[in-house]
Tab-separated table of C-alpha atoms in Angstrom:
chain	number	residue	atom	x	y	z
A	452	MET	CA	112.205	43.594	142.908
A	453	GLU	CA	114.476	44.881	145.550
A	454	LEU	CA	112.628	48.124	145.381
A	455	ILE	CA	109.335	46.646	145.453
A	456	GLU	CA	110.263	44.632	148.489
A	457	SER	CA	111.415	47.780	150.344
A	458	LEU	CA	107.957	49.191	149.940
A	459	VAL	CA	105.658	46.504	150.510
A	460	GLY	CA	108.170	45.039	153.078
A	461	SER	CA	107.179	41.515	151.875
A	462	LYS	CA	107.585	39.055	148.577
A	463	LEU	CA	103.909	38.092	149.070
A	464	VAL	CA	102.579	41.503	148.901
A	465	ALA	CA	105.106	42.135	146.063
A	466	HIS	CA	103.520	39.175	144.339
A	467	GLY	CA	100.103	40.206	145.237
A	468	LEU	CA	100.432	43.671	143.724
A	469	ILE	CA	101.947	42.336	140.819
A	470	ALA	CA	98.848	40.046	140.299
A	471	LEU	CA	96.252	42.664	140.598
A	472	LEU	CA	98.279	44.990	138.154
A	473	ASN	CA	97.810	42.110	135.963
A	474	ILE	CA	94.151	41.522	136.499
A	475	ILE	CA	93.610	45.388	135.642
A	476	LEU	CA	95.850	45.342	132.548
A	477	LEU	CA	93.940	41.813	131.456
A	478	LEU	CA	90.749	43.499	131.845
A	479	ALA	CA	91.684	46.885	130.371
A	480	ALA	CA	92.898	45.161	127.205
A	481	GLY	CA	89.675	45.742	125.018
A	482	PRO	CA	88.835	49.015	126.270
A	483	ILE	CA	92.247	50.444	125.341
A	484	SER	CA	92.198	48.792	121.996
A	485	ARG	CA	89.156	50.064	121.298
A	486	SER	CA	89.072	53.865	122.955
A	487	PHE	CA	92.294	54.841	120.758
A	488	ASN	CA	92.019	53.053	117.280
A	489	ASP	CA	88.635	54.901	115.848
A	490	GLY	CA	86.505	51.913	115.563
A	491	ARG	CA	89.293	50.444	113.410
A	492	ASN	CA	89.074	46.035	113.905
A	493	THR	CA	91.372	45.476	117.206
A	494	ASP	CA	91.059	41.806	117.784
A	495	PHE	CA	94.934	40.963	117.264
A	496	GLN	CA	95.777	43.619	119.502
A	497	GLN	CA	93.437	42.694	122.085
A	498	GLY	CA	94.391	39.217	121.762
A	499	LEU	CA	98.116	39.846	122.277
A	500	LEU	CA	97.501	42.207	125.148
A	501	ARG	CA	95.599	39.360	126.995
A	502	VAL	CA	98.247	36.959	126.069
A	503	LEU	CA	100.688	38.907	127.846
A	504	ALA	CA	98.672	39.574	130.712
A	505	TYR	CA	98.057	35.727	131.150
A	506	MET	CA	101.914	35.107	130.739
A	507	LEU	CA	102.707	37.764	133.377
A	508	LEU	CA	100.159	36.086	135.438
A	509	ALA	CA	101.206	32.349	135.093
A	510	LEU	CA	104.953	33.662	135.517
A	511	THR	CA	104.167	35.564	138.884
A	512	VAL	CA	102.328	32.297	140.487
A	513	THR	CA	104.858	30.475	139.248
A	514	ASP	CA	107.465	32.634	141.063
A	515	LEU	CA	105.459	32.626	144.122
A	516	VAL	CA	105.536	28.964	144.247
A	517	LEU	CA	109.078	28.487	143.629
A	518	VAL	CA	110.022	31.239	146.314
A	519	TRP	CA	108.242	28.998	149.063
A	520	LEU	CA	109.466	25.528	147.791
A	521	LEU	CA	113.277	26.292	146.996
A	522	PRO	CA	114.819	28.838	149.525
A	523	GLY	CA	117.564	29.570	147.082
A	524	TYR	CA	115.716	30.475	144.451
A	525	HIS	CA	117.026	33.726	142.479
A	526	GLN	CA	113.354	34.523	141.088
A	527	PHE	CA	114.257	34.231	137.418
A	528	PHE	CA	110.202	33.876	136.463
A	529	TYR	CA	109.338	37.009	138.660
A	530	ARG	CA	112.708	38.972	136.415
A	531	LEU	CA	110.835	37.310	133.179
A	532	GLY	CA	107.499	38.319	134.304
A	533	LEU	CA	108.871	41.699	134.675
A	534	SER	CA	110.238	41.973	131.445
A	535	LEU	CA	106.609	41.593	129.939
A	536	ILE	CA	105.673	44.970	131.631
A	537	PRO	CA	107.879	47.109	129.469
A	538	VAL	CA	106.367	45.375	126.578
A	539	TYR	CA	102.683	45.846	127.785
A	540	GLY	CA	103.333	49.475	128.423
A	541	ALA	CA	105.179	50.375	124.928
A	542	ILE	CA	101.878	48.530	123.127
A	543	PHE	CA	99.666	50.571	125.864
A	544	ALA	CA	101.578	54.172	125.376
A	545	PHE	CA	101.640	53.408	121.488
A	546	ASN	CA	98.076	53.386	121.295
A	547	ILE	CA	97.731	56.703	122.897
A	548	ILE	CA	100.566	58.118	120.827
A	549	SER	CA	99.693	57.080	117.885
A	550	HIS	CA	95.927	57.926	118.214
A	551	PHE	CA	97.167	61.563	119.197
A	552	ILE	CA	99.345	61.606	115.883
A	553	ARG	CA	96.403	60.782	113.769
A	554	GLN	CA	94.682	63.365	115.342
A	555	ARG	CA	97.434	65.787	114.138
A	556	PHE	CA	98.888	64.742	111.036
A	557	GLY	CA	96.126	62.202	109.940
A	558	ILE	CA	93.131	62.441	107.056
A	559	GLU	CA	89.726	63.510	108.619
A	560	ARG	CA	87.065	61.324	107.797
A	561	LYS	CA	82.813	61.619	108.632
A	562	ILE	CA	81.965	57.623	108.303
A	563	ASP	CA	78.008	57.131	109.435
A	564	GLU	CA	78.100	60.558	110.778
A	565	LYS	CA	80.912	59.989	112.772
A	566	LEU	CA	84.363	61.684	112.670
A	567	VAL	CA	86.894	59.456	112.459
A	568	TYR	CA	90.797	59.877	111.530
A	569	LEU	CA	92.742	57.668	109.298
A	570	ASP	CA	96.515	57.088	108.772
A	571	SER	CA	98.370	59.380	106.380
A	572	TYR	CA	101.949	59.421	104.768
A	573	ASN	CA	103.049	61.835	107.589
A	574	SER	CA	101.229	59.880	110.538
A	575	ARG	CA	102.847	56.670	109.499
A	576	LEU	CA	106.122	58.647	109.616
A	577	MET	CA	105.590	59.790	113.214
A	578	ASP	CA	104.491	56.431	113.993
A	579	ILE	CA	107.954	55.175	112.883
A	580	PHE	CA	109.770	57.505	115.335
A	581	ALA	CA	107.061	56.995	117.958
A	582	VAL	CA	108.142	53.009	117.768
A	583	VAL	CA	111.878	53.588	117.664
A	584	LEU	CA	111.769	55.833	120.912
A	585	LEU	CA	109.374	53.026	122.707
A	586	VAL	CA	111.729	50.236	121.336
A	587	LEU	CA	114.786	52.180	123.060
A	588	ILE	CA	113.105	53.052	126.478
A	589	GLY	CA	112.027	49.349	126.512
A	590	ILE	CA	115.693	47.868	125.636
A	591	TYR	CA	116.477	50.556	128.559
A	592	ALA	CA	114.058	48.857	130.845
A	593	LEU	CA	114.993	45.318	130.201
A	594	ILE	CA	118.711	46.085	130.592
A	595	LYS	CA	117.725	47.598	134.024
A	596	ILE	CA	115.306	44.452	135.243
A	597	TRP	CA	118.216	41.844	134.584
A	598	GLY	CA	120.992	44.160	135.891
A	599	LEU	CA	122.689	44.023	132.680
A	600	ASP	CA	124.175	47.637	133.303
A	601	SER	CA	127.556	46.631	131.673
A	602	LEU	CA	125.759	46.973	128.195
A	603	LEU	CA	125.553	50.042	128.450
A	604	GLU	CA	129.225	51.200	129.420
A	605	THR	CA	131.446	52.503	126.898
A	606	THR	CA	132.789	49.061	125.824
A	607	GLY	CA	129.144	47.611	126.225
A	608	ILE	CA	127.223	47.077	122.367
A	609	PHE	CA	124.575	49.306	123.392
A	610	GLY	CA	127.252	51.858	124.857
A	611	LEU	CA	129.142	51.443	121.645
A	612	ILE	CA	125.925	52.349	119.587
A	613	PHE	CA	125.038	55.268	121.551
A	614	ALA	CA	128.675	56.602	121.545
A	615	PHE	CA	128.412	56.551	117.562
A	616	LEU	CA	124.800	58.246	117.567
A	617	ALA	CA	126.768	61.064	119.826
A	618	LEU	CA	129.460	61.285	117.659
A	619	THR	CA	127.479	61.701	114.682
A	620	ASN	CA	124.481	63.922	115.955
A	621	GLN	CA	125.537	66.775	114.044
A	622	ILE	CA	125.143	64.852	110.512
A	623	TRP	CA	121.676	63.494	111.196
A	624	ALA	CA	120.133	65.533	114.337
A	625	PRO	CA	119.745	68.588	112.369
A	626	ASP	CA	117.903	66.963	109.661
A	627	LEU	CA	115.732	64.768	111.758
A	628	TYR	CA	114.708	67.604	114.218
A	629	TYR	CA	113.794	70.280	111.223
A	630	GLY	CA	112.057	66.982	109.195
A	631	MET	CA	109.621	66.871	112.433
A	632	VAL	CA	109.470	70.366	112.409
A	633	ILE	CA	108.194	70.739	108.768
A	634	LEU	CA	105.834	67.831	109.326
A	635	ASN	CA	104.589	69.401	112.671
A	636	SER	CA	104.248	73.037	111.382
A	637	ASP	CA	101.744	72.247	108.781
A	638	MET	CA	103.322	74.958	106.648
A	639	MET	CA	104.499	72.431	103.680
A	640	SER	CA	102.444	69.401	103.258
A	641	ASP	CA	102.524	66.723	100.465
A	642	GLY	CA	101.176	68.169	97.003
A	643	ASP	CA	101.921	71.405	98.094
A	644	SER	CA	103.165	73.901	95.560
A	645	ILE	CA	106.169	75.942	96.536
A	646	ARG	CA	108.814	78.401	95.395
A	647	MET	CA	112.003	78.941	97.208
A	648	GLU	CA	114.159	81.805	97.823
A	649	ASP	CA	116.727	82.447	94.751
A	650	ASP	CA	115.115	79.863	92.511
A	651	LYS	CA	112.425	81.024	89.662
A	652	ASN	CA	111.430	76.938	89.504
A	653	ILE	CA	108.200	75.716	91.495
A	654	TYR	CA	108.342	72.523	92.829
A	655	ILE	CA	105.388	70.253	94.419
A	656	ILE	CA	106.398	68.634	97.384
A	657	ASN	CA	106.054	64.519	96.622
A	658	LYS	CA	107.416	63.364	99.900
A	659	VAL	CA	108.785	64.779	103.304
A	660	THR	CA	110.958	62.217	105.344
A	661	PHE	CA	112.884	62.480	108.619
A	662	ILE	CA	116.220	63.268	106.542
A	663	TYR	CA	115.169	64.945	103.258
A	664	THR	CA	112.190	66.041	101.103
A	665	ILE	CA	111.578	64.995	97.657
A	666	LEU	CA	110.591	67.570	95.268
A	667	LEU	CA	108.774	67.724	91.837
A	668	ASN	CA	110.248	70.282	89.419
A	669	ILE	CA	106.877	71.425	87.588
A	670	GLN	CA	109.183	73.353	84.549
A	671	ASN	CA	110.581	70.022	83.328
A	672	ASN	CA	109.010	66.958	85.589
A	673	HIS	CA	112.821	66.672	87.313
A	674	ARG	CA	112.538	64.856	90.758
A	675	SER	CA	114.687	66.689	93.220
A	676	LEU	CA	116.080	65.909	96.600
A	677	ILE	CA	117.038	68.449	99.268
A	678	ARG	CA	118.080	68.230	103.114
A	679	ASN	CA	115.467	69.416	105.698
A	680	SER	CA	118.168	71.475	107.629
A	681	ARG	CA	118.703	73.321	104.173
A	682	LEU	CA	115.209	73.515	102.994
A	683	ILE	CA	114.142	74.969	106.600
A	684	ASN	CA	116.793	77.549	105.991
A	685	LEU	CA	115.415	78.998	102.723
A	686	THR	CA	112.686	81.726	102.300
A	687	VAL	CA	110.149	78.984	101.032
A	688	GLU	CA	106.632	80.537	99.388
A	689	ASN	CA	103.554	78.163	99.685
A	690	LEU	CA	101.768	78.783	96.886
A	691	THR	CA	98.888	76.190	97.659
A	692	LYS	CA	98.228	77.691	101.091
A	693	ARG	CA	97.232	81.489	100.086
A	694	ALA	CA	97.249	84.574	102.251
A	695	SER	CA	94.128	85.919	100.722
A	696	ILE	CA	90.884	85.036	99.801
A	697	ASP	CA	91.443	86.731	96.917
A	698	GLY	CA	93.921	84.178	95.384
A	699	LEU	CA	97.370	83.844	94.484
A	700	ARG	CA	98.321	87.561	93.158
A	701	GLU	CA	100.774	87.079	90.189
A	702	VAL	CA	102.353	90.027	88.009
A	703	LEU	CA	103.831	90.578	84.729
A	704	HIS	CA	105.696	93.333	83.424
A	705	TYR	CA	105.906	95.245	79.949
A	706	ASN	CA	108.797	97.677	78.765
A	707	ILE	CA	106.977	100.313	76.421
A	708	GLY	CA	108.826	103.190	74.724
A	709	TYR	CA	108.455	106.662	75.859
A	710	PRO	CA	105.920	108.011	73.561
A	711	GLU	CA	107.471	110.599	70.773
A	712	VAL	CA	105.986	114.048	71.461
A	713	HIS	CA	106.460	116.554	68.516
A	714	GLY	CA	104.549	119.395	70.227
A	715	HIS	CA	105.907	122.805	70.294
A	716	ASP	CA	104.111	124.055	73.086
A	717	ARG	CA	102.601	122.800	76.444
A	718	GLU	CA	98.804	121.728	74.921
A	719	GLN	CA	99.834	119.928	72.159
A	720	ARG	CA	102.198	117.818	74.533
A	721	GLU	CA	99.612	117.157	76.792
A	722	LEU	CA	97.420	116.023	73.756
A	723	ASP	CA	100.162	113.396	72.689
A	724	MET	CA	100.631	112.199	76.007
A	725	GLN	CA	96.622	111.849	76.947
A	726	LYS	CA	96.592	109.964	73.500
A	727	PHE	CA	99.844	107.641	74.823
A	728	LYS	CA	97.699	107.072	77.724
A	729	ARG	CA	94.292	106.034	76.417
A	730	ARG	CA	96.216	103.689	73.912
A	731	ILE	CA	97.636	102.080	76.881
A	732	GLU	CA	94.522	101.924	78.645
A	733	SER	CA	92.880	100.430	75.901
A	734	MET	CA	95.544	97.288	75.280
A	735	PHE	CA	95.165	96.389	79.252
A	736	ALA	CA	91.478	97.054	79.496
A	737	SER	CA	90.892	94.725	76.154
A	738	VAL	CA	93.022	91.898	77.750
A	739	ALA	CA	91.195	92.269	80.729
A	740	GLU	CA	87.603	91.786	79.164
A	741	LYS	CA	89.132	88.554	76.526
A	742	VAL	CA	90.521	86.973	79.869
A	743	SER	CA	87.372	87.439	81.571
A	744	ASP	CA	85.495	85.595	78.725
A	745	ASN	CA	87.766	82.763	78.516
A	746	GLU	CA	86.640	79.587	80.217
A	747	ASN	CA	89.971	77.953	80.128
A	748	ASN	CA	91.823	80.364	82.477
A	749	LYS	CA	92.599	79.946	85.969
A	750	ILE	CA	92.110	83.301	87.174
A	751	ASN	CA	89.511	84.165	89.880
A	752	ASN	CA	86.982	86.110	88.009
A	753	ASN	CA	86.005	87.655	91.356
A	754	CYS	CA	89.166	90.342	91.441
A	755	GLU	CA	89.648	92.384	88.294
A	756	LEU	CA	93.059	92.699	86.779
A	757	GLU	CA	95.055	95.779	87.850
A	758	TRP	CA	97.567	97.928	85.996
A	759	ALA	CA	99.798	100.652	86.539
A	760	LEU	CA	103.232	102.690	85.479
A	761	THR	CA	105.807	101.115	88.026
A	762	SER	CA	108.907	102.330	86.724
A	763	ALA	CA	110.127	105.209	84.593
A	764	GLY	CA	113.738	104.077	83.598
A	765	ASP	CA	116.430	104.951	81.442
A	766	TYR	CA	115.431	103.304	78.092
A	767	ALA	CA	111.948	102.276	78.840
A	768	LEU	CA	108.573	102.722	80.695
A	769	GLN	CA	107.511	99.673	82.719
A	770	TYR	CA	103.930	98.583	83.205
A	771	SER	CA	102.935	96.139	85.698
A	772	LEU	CA	99.582	93.984	85.321
A	773	TRP	CA	98.450	92.138	87.889
A	774	TYR	CA	95.978	88.975	87.863
A	775	TYR	CA	94.701	86.792	90.649
A	776	LEU	CA	94.667	83.018	90.342
A	777	GLU	CA	92.286	80.545	92.011
A	778	ALA	CA	93.194	77.959	94.542
A	779	LEU	CA	95.989	75.858	93.430
A	780	PRO	CA	95.109	72.401	93.872
A	781	ASN	CA	96.562	69.946	96.427
A	782	THR	CA	98.186	67.397	93.584
A	783	LYS	CA	101.407	65.669	92.599
A	784	VAL	CA	100.761	65.767	89.152
A	785	THR	CA	102.955	68.288	87.810
A	786	ARG	CA	100.987	69.258	84.657
A	787	ASN	CA	98.003	70.391	86.342
A	788	ILE	CA	99.966	72.855	88.017
A	789	ARG	CA	102.016	73.965	85.322
A	790	GLN	CA	98.579	74.701	83.546
A	791	HIS	CA	97.184	76.686	86.434
A	792	LEU	CA	100.340	78.830	86.885
A	793	LEU	CA	102.487	78.588	83.696
A	794	GLY	CA	99.254	78.232	81.386
A	795	THR	CA	97.691	81.228	82.633
A	796	ARG	CA	100.859	83.644	82.364
A	797	TYR	CA	101.648	82.386	78.863
A	798	MET	CA	97.993	83.145	77.970
A	799	ILE	CA	97.905	86.490	79.335
A	800	ASN	CA	101.231	87.236	77.378
A	801	GLN	CA	99.598	85.759	74.196
A	802	LEU	CA	96.788	88.379	74.782
A	803	VAL	CA	98.809	91.608	75.821
A	804	PHE	CA	101.173	91.333	72.790
A	805	GLU	CA	98.296	90.721	69.794
A	806	GLN	CA	96.450	93.670	71.454
A	807	SER	CA	99.559	95.648	71.595
A	808	LEU	CA	99.642	95.235	67.480
A	809	ILE	CA	95.606	96.377	67.689
A	810	ASP	CA	96.392	99.525	69.448
A	811	GLY	CA	99.704	100.391	68.345
A	812	VAL	CA	101.557	99.753	71.485
A	813	ASP	CA	105.307	98.771	71.044
A	814	LEU	CA	106.624	96.369	73.596
A	815	SER	CA	110.131	96.561	72.278
A	816	THR	CA	112.741	98.354	74.453
A	817	PRO	CA	114.461	100.953	72.618
A	818	LEU	CA	118.325	101.332	72.853
A	819	LEU	CA	118.672	105.070	73.101
A	820	ILE	CA	122.075	106.189	71.500
A	821	THR	CA	123.226	109.624	72.356
A	822	GLN	CA	125.842	110.983	70.003
A	823	SER	CA	128.381	113.882	71.757
A	824	GLU	CA	130.074	116.373	69.728
A	825	LYS	CA	133.583	115.141	69.573
A	826	PRO	CA	136.163	117.482	70.944
A	827	ALA	CA	138.802	119.277	69.283
A	828	ARG	CA	142.237	118.278	69.226
A	829	LYS	CA	144.826	120.284	70.921
A	830	ALA	CA	147.577	121.797	68.782
A	831	LEU	CA	150.934	120.454	69.390
A	832	PRO	CA	153.778	122.484	70.583
A	833	GLY	CA	155.855	124.136	67.638
A	834	GLY	CA	152.603	124.862	65.444
A	835	HIS	CA	152.205	120.967	64.238
A	836	SER	CA	148.462	119.815	64.403
């Protein structure tokens, strides 16, 4: 009140400005509600804004009358009217913030040839955060309007709350911050399938909250919970958001024993080697043909299977077989992802095993034992053995 009086130099002008602002808010209630609510029913919200505007107008007029009639009046109704402004401002700000939150985190839908944004779980989560922030700002404004600064001191109720939050921020603040990072980055959304660092299991993101993330293990249908601060510090592979139009590139490794080469000359050894290579090529080529004819697999048939010798170890030759999967669905049903990822892998393994028997390729890793000649014992002194 003192600030307004110092600016305008008159209580009458101050009340006039408040009344003018009130009329503007009264007329803007409808456009504000319609502009930021994407065609949804806003009758209740418009009614609430108009009620607040009428109350502010009535309190301003009442306070102005009492100022002229009662010289000792301390402008109680004026302060009460000012208290409605943070409430109106919070509703106004929430409409704008919620509109942009729906555009960023909501669901796009085209209704009657018009693009609208609907609420999703993530958008509602961000709305809650916005409401908490606006409520805190509103409470601070009300304390300043009524001159209750003692509540903000260390011994006041709000001072104790803020002190508690400040002392415990290292516990909850990182999870809250990283939860907002996860939601805003759009790299890990509900229904995405992920694989985490040093963890062979595959998980589906069931729900992301401000403090923790709930995961569904597709191998055993277990429900897991991980803190956001721990999740963000891991290397997370998002299998749903693929990096190439070819699809998810998976690999299978097979250990095949070294071929037995019995030829005593170079030409014979080369013939044995070529015969071994033909068996390997025949095995993988037959598997690739059978996979393409199978309609139940989730392989991207636009990309052919690839195989190569990737390691020549001490005990066996390692051949790798690469295949490309179709885009994973965005789902929370573990069965669907299990069939997509694991079912296809097991099917290819079965085909490779069956074809290895047909082509005479041994997939078992041989155990090589080299026997060295036992060294002769040295004679003991004095001629004793």
